[in-house]
CSV table of C-alpha atoms in Angstrom, one decimal:
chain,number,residue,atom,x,y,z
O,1,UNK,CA,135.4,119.8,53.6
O,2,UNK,CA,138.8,120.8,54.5
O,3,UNK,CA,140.5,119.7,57.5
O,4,UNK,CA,141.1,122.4,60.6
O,5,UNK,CA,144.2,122.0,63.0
O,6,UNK,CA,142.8,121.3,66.3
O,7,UNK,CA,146.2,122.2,67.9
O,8,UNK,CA,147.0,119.1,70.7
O,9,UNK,CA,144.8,116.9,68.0
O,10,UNK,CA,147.2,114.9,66.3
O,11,UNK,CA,117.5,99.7,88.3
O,12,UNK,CA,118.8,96.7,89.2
O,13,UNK,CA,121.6,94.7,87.1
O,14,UNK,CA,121.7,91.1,86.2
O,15,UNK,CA,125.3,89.5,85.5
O,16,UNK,CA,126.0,89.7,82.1
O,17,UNK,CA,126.9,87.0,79.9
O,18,UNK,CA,130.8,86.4,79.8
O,19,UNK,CA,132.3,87.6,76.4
O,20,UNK,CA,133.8,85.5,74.3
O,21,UNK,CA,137.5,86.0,73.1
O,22,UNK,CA,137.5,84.7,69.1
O,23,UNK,CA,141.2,83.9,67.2
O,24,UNK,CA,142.3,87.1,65.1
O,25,UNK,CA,140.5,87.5,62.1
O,26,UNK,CA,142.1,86.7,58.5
O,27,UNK,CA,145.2,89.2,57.5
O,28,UNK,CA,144.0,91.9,54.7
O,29,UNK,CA,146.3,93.6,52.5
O,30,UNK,CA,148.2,96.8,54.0
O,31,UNK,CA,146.4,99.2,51.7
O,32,UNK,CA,142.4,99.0,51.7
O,33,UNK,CA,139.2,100.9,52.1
O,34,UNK,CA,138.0,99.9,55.8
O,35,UNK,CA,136.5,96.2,56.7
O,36,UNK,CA,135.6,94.3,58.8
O,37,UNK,CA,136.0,90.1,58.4
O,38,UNK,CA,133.5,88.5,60.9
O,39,UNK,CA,135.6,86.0,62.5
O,40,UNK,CA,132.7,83.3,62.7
O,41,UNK,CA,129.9,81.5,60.5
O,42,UNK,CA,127.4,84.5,60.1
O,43,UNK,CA,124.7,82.1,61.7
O,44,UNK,CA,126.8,81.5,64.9
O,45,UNK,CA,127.2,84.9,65.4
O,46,UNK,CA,123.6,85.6,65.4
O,47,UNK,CA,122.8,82.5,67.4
O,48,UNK,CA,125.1,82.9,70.1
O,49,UNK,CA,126.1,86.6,70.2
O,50,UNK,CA,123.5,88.7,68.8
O,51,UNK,CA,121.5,90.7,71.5
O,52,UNK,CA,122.4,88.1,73.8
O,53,UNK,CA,126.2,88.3,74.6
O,54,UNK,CA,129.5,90.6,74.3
O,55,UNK,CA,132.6,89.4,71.8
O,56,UNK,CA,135.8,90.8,71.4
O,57,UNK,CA,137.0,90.1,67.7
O,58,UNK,CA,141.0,91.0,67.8
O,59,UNK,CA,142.0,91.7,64.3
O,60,UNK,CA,139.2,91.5,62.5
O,61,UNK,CA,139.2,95.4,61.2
O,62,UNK,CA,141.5,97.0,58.7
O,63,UNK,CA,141.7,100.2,56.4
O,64,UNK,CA,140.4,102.5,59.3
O,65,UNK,CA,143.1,105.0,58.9
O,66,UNK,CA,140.7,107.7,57.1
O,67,UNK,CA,139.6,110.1,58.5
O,68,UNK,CA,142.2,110.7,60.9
O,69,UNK,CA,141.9,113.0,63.9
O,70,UNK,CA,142.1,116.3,62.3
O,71,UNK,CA,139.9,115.4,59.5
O,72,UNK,CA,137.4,114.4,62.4
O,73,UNK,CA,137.9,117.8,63.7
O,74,UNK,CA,137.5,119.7,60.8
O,75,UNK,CA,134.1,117.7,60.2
O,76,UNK,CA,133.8,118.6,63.7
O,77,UNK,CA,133.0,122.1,62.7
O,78,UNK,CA,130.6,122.0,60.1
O,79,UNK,CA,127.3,123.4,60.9
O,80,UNK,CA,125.2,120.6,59.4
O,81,UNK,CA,127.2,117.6,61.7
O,82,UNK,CA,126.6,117.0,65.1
O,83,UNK,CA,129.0,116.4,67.8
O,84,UNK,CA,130.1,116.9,71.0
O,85,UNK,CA,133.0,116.8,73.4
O,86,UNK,CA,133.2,115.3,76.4
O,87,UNK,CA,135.5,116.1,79.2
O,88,UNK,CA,135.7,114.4,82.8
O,89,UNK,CA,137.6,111.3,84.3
O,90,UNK,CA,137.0,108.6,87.0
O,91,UNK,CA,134.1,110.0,89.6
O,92,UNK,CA,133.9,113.4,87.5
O,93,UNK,CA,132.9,116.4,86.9
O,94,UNK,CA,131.8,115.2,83.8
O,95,UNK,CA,131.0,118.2,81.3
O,96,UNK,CA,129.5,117.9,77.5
O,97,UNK,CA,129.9,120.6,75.0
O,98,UNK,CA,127.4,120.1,71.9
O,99,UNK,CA,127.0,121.5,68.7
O,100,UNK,CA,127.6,124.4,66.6
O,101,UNK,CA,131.4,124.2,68.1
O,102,UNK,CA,133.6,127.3,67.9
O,103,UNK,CA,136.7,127.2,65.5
O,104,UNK,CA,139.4,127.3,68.3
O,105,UNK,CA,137.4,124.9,70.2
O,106,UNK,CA,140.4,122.6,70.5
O,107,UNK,CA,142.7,124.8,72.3
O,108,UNK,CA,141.4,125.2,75.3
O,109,UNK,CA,140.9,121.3,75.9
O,110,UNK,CA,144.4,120.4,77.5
O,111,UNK,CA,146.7,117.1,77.2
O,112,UNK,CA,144.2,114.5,78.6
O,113,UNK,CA,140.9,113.7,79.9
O,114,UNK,CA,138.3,114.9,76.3
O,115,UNK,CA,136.9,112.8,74.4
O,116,UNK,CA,135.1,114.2,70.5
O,117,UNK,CA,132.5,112.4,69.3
O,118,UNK,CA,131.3,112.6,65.5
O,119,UNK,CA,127.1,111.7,64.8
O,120,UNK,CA,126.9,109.6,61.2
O,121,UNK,CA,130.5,110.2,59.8
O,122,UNK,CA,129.3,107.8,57.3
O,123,UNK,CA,126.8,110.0,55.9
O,124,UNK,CA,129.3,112.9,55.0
O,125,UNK,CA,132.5,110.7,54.0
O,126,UNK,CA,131.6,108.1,52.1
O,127,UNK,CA,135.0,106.0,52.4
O,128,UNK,CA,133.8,105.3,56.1
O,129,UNK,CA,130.4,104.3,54.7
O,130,UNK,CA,131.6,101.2,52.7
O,131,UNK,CA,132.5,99.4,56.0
O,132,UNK,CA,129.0,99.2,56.3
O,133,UNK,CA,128.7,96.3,53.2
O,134,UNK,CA,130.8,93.7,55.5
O,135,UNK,CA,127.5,93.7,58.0
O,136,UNK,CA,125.1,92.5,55.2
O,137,UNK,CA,124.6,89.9,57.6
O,138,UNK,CA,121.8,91.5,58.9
O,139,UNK,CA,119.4,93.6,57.1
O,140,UNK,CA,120.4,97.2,56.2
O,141,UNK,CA,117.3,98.8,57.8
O,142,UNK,CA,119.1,97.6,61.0
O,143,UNK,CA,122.0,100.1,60.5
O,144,UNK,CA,121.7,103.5,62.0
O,145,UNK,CA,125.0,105.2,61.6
O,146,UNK,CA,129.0,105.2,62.2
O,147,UNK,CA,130.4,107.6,65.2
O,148,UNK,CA,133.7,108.1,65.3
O,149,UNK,CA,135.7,109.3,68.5
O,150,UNK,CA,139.0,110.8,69.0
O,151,UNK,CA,140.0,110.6,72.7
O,152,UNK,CA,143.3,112.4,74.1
O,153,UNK,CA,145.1,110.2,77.2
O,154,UNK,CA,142.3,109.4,79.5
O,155,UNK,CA,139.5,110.8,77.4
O,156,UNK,CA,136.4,109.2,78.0
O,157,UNK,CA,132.6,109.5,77.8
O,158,UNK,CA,132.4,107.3,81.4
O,159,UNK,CA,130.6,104.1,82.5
O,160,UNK,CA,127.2,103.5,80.8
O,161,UNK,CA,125.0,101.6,78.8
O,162,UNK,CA,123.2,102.1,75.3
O,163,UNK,CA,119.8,100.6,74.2
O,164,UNK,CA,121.1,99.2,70.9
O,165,UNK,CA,123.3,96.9,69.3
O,166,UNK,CA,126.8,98.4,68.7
O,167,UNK,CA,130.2,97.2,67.2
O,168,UNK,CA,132.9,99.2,68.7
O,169,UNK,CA,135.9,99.2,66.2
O,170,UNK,CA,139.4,100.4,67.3
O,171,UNK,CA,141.0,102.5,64.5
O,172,UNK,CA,144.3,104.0,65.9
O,173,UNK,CA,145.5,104.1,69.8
O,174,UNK,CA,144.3,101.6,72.3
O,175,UNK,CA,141.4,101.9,74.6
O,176,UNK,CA,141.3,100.0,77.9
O,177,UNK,CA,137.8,98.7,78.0
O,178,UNK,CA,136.1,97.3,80.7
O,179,UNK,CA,132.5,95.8,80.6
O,180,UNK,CA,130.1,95.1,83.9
O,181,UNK,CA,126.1,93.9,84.0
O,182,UNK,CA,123.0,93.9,82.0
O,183,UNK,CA,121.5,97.2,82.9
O,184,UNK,CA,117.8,98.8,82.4
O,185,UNK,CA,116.2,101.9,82.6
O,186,UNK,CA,115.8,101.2,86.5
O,187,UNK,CA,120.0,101.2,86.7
O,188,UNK,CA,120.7,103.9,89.3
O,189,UNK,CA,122.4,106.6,87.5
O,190,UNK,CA,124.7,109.3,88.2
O,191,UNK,CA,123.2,113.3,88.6
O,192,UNK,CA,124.8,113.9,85.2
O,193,UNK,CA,121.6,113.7,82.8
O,194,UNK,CA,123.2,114.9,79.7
O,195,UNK,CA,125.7,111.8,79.8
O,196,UNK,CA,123.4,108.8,81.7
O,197,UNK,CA,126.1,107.7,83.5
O,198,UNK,CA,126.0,104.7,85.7
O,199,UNK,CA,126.3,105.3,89.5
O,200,UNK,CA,128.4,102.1,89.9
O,201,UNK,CA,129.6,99.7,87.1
O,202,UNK,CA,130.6,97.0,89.0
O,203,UNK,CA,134.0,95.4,86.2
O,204,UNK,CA,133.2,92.0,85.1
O,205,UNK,CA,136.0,91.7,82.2
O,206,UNK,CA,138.7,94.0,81.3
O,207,UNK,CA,140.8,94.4,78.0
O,208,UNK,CA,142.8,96.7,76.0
O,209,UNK,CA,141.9,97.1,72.3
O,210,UNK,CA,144.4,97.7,70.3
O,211,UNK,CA,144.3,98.8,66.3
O,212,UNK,CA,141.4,96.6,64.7
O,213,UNK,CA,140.1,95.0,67.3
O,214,UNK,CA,136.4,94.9,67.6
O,215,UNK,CA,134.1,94.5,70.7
O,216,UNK,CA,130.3,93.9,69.9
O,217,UNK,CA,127.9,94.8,72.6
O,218,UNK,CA,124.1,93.9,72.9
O,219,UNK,CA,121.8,96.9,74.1
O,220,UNK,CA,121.8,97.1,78.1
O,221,UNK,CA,125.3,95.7,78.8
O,222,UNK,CA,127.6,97.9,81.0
O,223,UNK,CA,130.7,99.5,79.2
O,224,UNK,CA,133.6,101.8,80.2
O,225,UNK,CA,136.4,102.4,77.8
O,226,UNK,CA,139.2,104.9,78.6
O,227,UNK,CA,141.8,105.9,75.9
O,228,UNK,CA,145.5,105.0,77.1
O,229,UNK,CA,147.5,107.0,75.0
O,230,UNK,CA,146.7,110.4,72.3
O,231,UNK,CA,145.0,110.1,69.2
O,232,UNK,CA,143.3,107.5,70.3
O,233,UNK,CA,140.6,106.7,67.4
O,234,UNK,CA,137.5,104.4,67.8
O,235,UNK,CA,134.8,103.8,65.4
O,236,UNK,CA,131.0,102.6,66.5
O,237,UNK,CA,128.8,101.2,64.3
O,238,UNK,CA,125.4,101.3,65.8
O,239,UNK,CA,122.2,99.9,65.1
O,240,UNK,CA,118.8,101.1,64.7
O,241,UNK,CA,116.3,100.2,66.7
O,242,UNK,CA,113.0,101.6,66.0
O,243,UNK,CA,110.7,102.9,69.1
O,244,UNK,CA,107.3,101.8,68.7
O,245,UNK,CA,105.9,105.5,69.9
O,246,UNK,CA,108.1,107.1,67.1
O,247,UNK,CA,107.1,104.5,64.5
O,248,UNK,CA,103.5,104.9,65.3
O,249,UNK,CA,103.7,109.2,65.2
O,250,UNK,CA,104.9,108.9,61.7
O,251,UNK,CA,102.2,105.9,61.1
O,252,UNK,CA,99.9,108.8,62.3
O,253,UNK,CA,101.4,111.5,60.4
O,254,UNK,CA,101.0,109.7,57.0
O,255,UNK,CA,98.0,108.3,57.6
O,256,UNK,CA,96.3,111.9,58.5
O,257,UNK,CA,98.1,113.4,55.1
O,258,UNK,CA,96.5,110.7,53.0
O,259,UNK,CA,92.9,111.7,54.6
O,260,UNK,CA,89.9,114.0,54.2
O,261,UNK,CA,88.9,115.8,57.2
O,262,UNK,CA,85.3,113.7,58.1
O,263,UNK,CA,83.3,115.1,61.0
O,264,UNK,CA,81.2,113.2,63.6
O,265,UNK,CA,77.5,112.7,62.4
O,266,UNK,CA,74.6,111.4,64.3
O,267,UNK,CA,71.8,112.4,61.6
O,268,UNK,CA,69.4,109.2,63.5
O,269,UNK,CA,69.8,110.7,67.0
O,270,UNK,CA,67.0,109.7,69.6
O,271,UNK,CA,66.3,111.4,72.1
O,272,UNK,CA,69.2,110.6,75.6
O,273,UNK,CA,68.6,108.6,78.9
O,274,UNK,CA,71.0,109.9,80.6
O,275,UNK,CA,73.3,113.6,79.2
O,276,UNK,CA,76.0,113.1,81.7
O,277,UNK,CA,77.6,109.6,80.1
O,278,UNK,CA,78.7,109.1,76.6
O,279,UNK,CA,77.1,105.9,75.2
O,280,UNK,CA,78.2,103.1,73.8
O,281,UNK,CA,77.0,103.2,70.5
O,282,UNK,CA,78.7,106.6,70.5
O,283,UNK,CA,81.8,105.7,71.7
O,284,UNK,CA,82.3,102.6,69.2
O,285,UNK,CA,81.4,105.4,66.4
O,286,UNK,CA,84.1,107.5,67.1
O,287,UNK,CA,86.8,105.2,68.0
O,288,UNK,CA,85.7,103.5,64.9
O,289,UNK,CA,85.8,106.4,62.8
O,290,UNK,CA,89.6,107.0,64.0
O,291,UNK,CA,90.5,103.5,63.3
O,292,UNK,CA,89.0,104.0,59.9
O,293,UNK,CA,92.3,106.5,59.1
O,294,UNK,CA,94.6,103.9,59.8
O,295,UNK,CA,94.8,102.1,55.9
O,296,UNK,CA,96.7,99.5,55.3
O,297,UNK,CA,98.3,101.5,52.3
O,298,UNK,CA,99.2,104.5,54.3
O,299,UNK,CA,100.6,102.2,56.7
O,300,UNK,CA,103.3,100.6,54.9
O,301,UNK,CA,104.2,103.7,52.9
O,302,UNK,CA,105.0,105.3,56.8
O,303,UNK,CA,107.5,102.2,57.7
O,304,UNK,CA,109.0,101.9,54.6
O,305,UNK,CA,109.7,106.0,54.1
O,306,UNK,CA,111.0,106.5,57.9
O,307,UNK,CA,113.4,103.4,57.9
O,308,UNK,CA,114.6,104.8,54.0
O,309,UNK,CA,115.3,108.6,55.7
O,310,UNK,CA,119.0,108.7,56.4
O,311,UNK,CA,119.3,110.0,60.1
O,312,UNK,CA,121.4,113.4,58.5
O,313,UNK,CA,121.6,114.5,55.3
O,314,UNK,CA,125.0,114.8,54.1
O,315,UNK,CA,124.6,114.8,50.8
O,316,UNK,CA,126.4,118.2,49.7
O,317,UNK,CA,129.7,116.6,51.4
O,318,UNK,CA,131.1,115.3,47.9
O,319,UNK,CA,132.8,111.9,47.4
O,320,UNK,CA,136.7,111.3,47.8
O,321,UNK,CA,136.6,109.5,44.4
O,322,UNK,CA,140.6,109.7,44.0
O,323,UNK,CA,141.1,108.2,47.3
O,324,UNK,CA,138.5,105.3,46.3
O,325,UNK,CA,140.0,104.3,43.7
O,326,UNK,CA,143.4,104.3,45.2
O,327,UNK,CA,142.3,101.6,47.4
O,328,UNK,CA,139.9,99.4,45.4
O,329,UNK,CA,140.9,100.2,41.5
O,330,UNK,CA,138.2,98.2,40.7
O,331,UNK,CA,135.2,100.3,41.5
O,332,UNK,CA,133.1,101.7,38.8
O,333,UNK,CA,130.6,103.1,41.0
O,334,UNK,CA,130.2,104.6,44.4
O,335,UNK,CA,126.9,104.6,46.2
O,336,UNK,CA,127.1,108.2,48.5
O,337,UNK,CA,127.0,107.8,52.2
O,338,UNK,CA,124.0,109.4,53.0
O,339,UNK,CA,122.2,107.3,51.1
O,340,UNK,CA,119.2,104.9,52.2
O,341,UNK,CA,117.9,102.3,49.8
O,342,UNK,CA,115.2,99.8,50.4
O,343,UNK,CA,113.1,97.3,48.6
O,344,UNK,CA,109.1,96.5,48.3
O,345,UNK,CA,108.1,94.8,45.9
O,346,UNK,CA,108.2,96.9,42.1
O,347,UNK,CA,108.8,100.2,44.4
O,348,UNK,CA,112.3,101.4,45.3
O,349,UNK,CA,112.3,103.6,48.8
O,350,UNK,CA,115.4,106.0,48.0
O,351,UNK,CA,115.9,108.7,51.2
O,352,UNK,CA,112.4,108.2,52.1
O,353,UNK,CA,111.1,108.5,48.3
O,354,UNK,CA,109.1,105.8,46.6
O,355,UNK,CA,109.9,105.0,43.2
O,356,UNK,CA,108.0,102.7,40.7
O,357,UNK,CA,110.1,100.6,38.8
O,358,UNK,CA,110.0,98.6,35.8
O,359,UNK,CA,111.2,95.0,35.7
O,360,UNK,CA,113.9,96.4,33.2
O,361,UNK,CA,115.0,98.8,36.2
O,362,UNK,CA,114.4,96.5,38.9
O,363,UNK,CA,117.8,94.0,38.8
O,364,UNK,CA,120.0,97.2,38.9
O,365,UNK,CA,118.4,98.7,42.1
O,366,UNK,CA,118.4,95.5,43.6
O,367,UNK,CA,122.1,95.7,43.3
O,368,UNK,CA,122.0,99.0,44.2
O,369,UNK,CA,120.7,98.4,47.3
O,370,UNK,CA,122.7,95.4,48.5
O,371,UNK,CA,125.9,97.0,48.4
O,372,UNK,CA,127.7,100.5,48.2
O,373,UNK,CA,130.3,100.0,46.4
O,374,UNK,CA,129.8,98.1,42.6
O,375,UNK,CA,132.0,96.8,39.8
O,376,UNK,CA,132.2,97.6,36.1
O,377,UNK,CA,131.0,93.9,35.5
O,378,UNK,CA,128.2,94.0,38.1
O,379,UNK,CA,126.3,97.4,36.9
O,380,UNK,CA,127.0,95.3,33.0
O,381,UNK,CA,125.4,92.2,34.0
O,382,UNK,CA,122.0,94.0,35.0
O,383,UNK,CA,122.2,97.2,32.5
O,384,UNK,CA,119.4,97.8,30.2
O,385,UNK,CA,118.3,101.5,28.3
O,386,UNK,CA,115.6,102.1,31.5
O,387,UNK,CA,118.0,101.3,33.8
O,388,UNK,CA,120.7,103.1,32.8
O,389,UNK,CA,118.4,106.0,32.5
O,390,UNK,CA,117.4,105.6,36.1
O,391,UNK,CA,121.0,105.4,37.2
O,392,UNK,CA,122.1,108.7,35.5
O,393,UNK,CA,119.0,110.4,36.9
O,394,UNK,CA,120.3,109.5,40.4
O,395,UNK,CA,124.0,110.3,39.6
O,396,UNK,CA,123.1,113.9,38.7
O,397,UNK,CA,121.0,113.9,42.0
O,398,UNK,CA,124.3,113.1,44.0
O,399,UNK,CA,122.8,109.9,45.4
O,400,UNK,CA,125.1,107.9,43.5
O,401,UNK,CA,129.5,108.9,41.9
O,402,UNK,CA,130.9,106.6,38.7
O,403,UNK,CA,134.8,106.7,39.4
């Protein structure tokens, strides 16, 4: 979509672990599409850092100049994206404005102290998207989305923690962060329920990221970043972690779509002791007739389908092919944003869609779904009649663009 003008845009807590300050990553070229070099063995990271402590990564992102701040407003706008803006500083008022946003939204904002924040920008622009192939260091399930941010002077969304696993990547501007304790839902937080901010964050560590610096955070640690100059652009990648209640609705769901209705029958009924209890052979007959619903089969196809549903669909934003292959002149194929691709077995789960494949298909959509972004002598090295068949089929339904 077209870019609009914004105007000014241009409990209790444990200590936490101390974060660990790594050696700037390897140089990239100038001119790429965005990544991110883990400046560690893989294994280390997950051993040491994973869920377990914070690390600041200077230099280890590059290529994050698209989308820029009025692009992120522009996308801002669309009816089918969420976001929100955030205004408020230091001990508040703190105020969020959500969803459908007006056009001259940005006018009325002021010089400092906002902050916009952009749901799954990966799932409309695909460019952002690829990032995503320099984490296949953990499984792609894991990955919920990328939020982007653009903060004026000061902008902020205040001191707070977040359940999940997140990789905050600084694109343009610098952002003083400071990090405090392990927090839980028992954290005293501040009367602002929209926002879950932290009533006090005592400041364990303090830093200011600059342009590709990244700061990984495990779920519960304490975090306060505040933007110290305009146009001050940060990028979150942030990881999915399922809740067990939602998981087991949409076990539910499934398993109740796959099922006839069966009533409660009791055809050998003798006559009652006692009216005012339900017996036991009773009770075992319905909770076993409940249990009986829950098949194996049904099961799996629920986990599989909801961790293959993309959290948006952003399929009718179309791919910025030209710009692609400006950066990467090797790419023959581009797999869209909001696009989720798992494996079981001969089945392929596409957008929460199973689909039986043959072993001719089977070594193209397992490169399908390792990466997003493929060459000419990849796609040739697994290409066969049925495959390429299955391929078009999916080009034509958007889910994949040939450059």
């Amino acid at each position: 979509p077209a870019g609009h003008d914004p105007g000014h845009l241009c409990g209790q807590c444990r200590p936490a672990s101390p974060q660990h300050l790594m050696p700037s990553a390897p140089q990239l070229p100038a001119l790429t599409l965005p990544r991110f070099i883990l400046p560690m063995k893989p294994a280390a990271f997950l051993r040491e850092h994973w869920q377990k402590k914070a690390l600041l990564m200077p230099g280890a992102a590059r290529g994050l100049d698209q989308p820029d701040a009025n692009t992120l407003a522009g996308l801002a706008l669309e009816e089918s994206v969420e976001a929100r803006i955030i205004t408020g500083a230091g001990n508040g008022p703190w105020s969020v404005l959500q969803s459908p946003l007006a056009d001259d939204v940005f006018e009325t904002l002021g010089e400092e102290n906002w902050t916009l924040l952009v749901q799954s920008v990966d799932h409309f622009l695909t460019e952002t998207s690829l990032l995503l192939d320099d984490f296949a260091f953990l499984p792609n399930w894991r990955v919920e989305d990328i939020m982007i941010s653009y903060a004026a002077k000061g902008g902020s969304v205040g001191p707070h923690f977040d359940r999940y696993d997140v990789f905050l990547i600084q694109a343009a501007g610098h952002r003083r962060w400071q990090i405090g304790d392990v927090c839980d839902e028992s954290t005293p937080r501040q009367p602002t329920d929209e926002l879950k901010l932290l009533a006090e964050m005592p400041v364990r560590e303090e830093f200011v990221a600059g342009p590709g610096d990244v700061l990984y955070l495990p779920p519960g640690v304490a975090h306060h970043g505040v933007a110290e100059d305009s146009d001050c652009i940060t990028w979150s990648v942030g990881f999915r972690a399922p809740d067990y209640q939602m998981l087991m609705a949409e076990i539910a769901g499934e398993c109740l779509a796959e099922s006839d209705s069966q009533l409660f029958t009791d055809p050998d009924r003798e006559i009652t002791a006692d009216p005012t209890v339900l017996a036991d052979a009773d009770r075992q007959q319905l909770i076993r007739g409940a249990l009986d619903l829950l098949q194996p089969d049904a099961i799996e196809r629920a986990v599989y389908r909801w961790l293959s549903t993309p959290r948006l669909d952003g399929l009718e934003f179309a791919i910025d092919d030209h710009h692609i292959r400006e950066r990467d002149s090797d790419v023959a194929l581009v797999r869209h944003g909001s696009v989720r691709l798992l494996m079981q077995g001969k089945l392929a789960w596409l957008n929460g869609d199973s689909h039986t494949l043959t072993e001719q298909q089977r070594p193209l959509v397992q490169l399908l779904a390792s990466k997003r972004r493929y060459r000419e002598s990849e796609l040739d090295a697994v290409m066969t009649p049925a495959a390429r068949e299955l391929l078009h089929e999916w080009i034509e339904q958007g889910y994949f663009a040939p450059l």
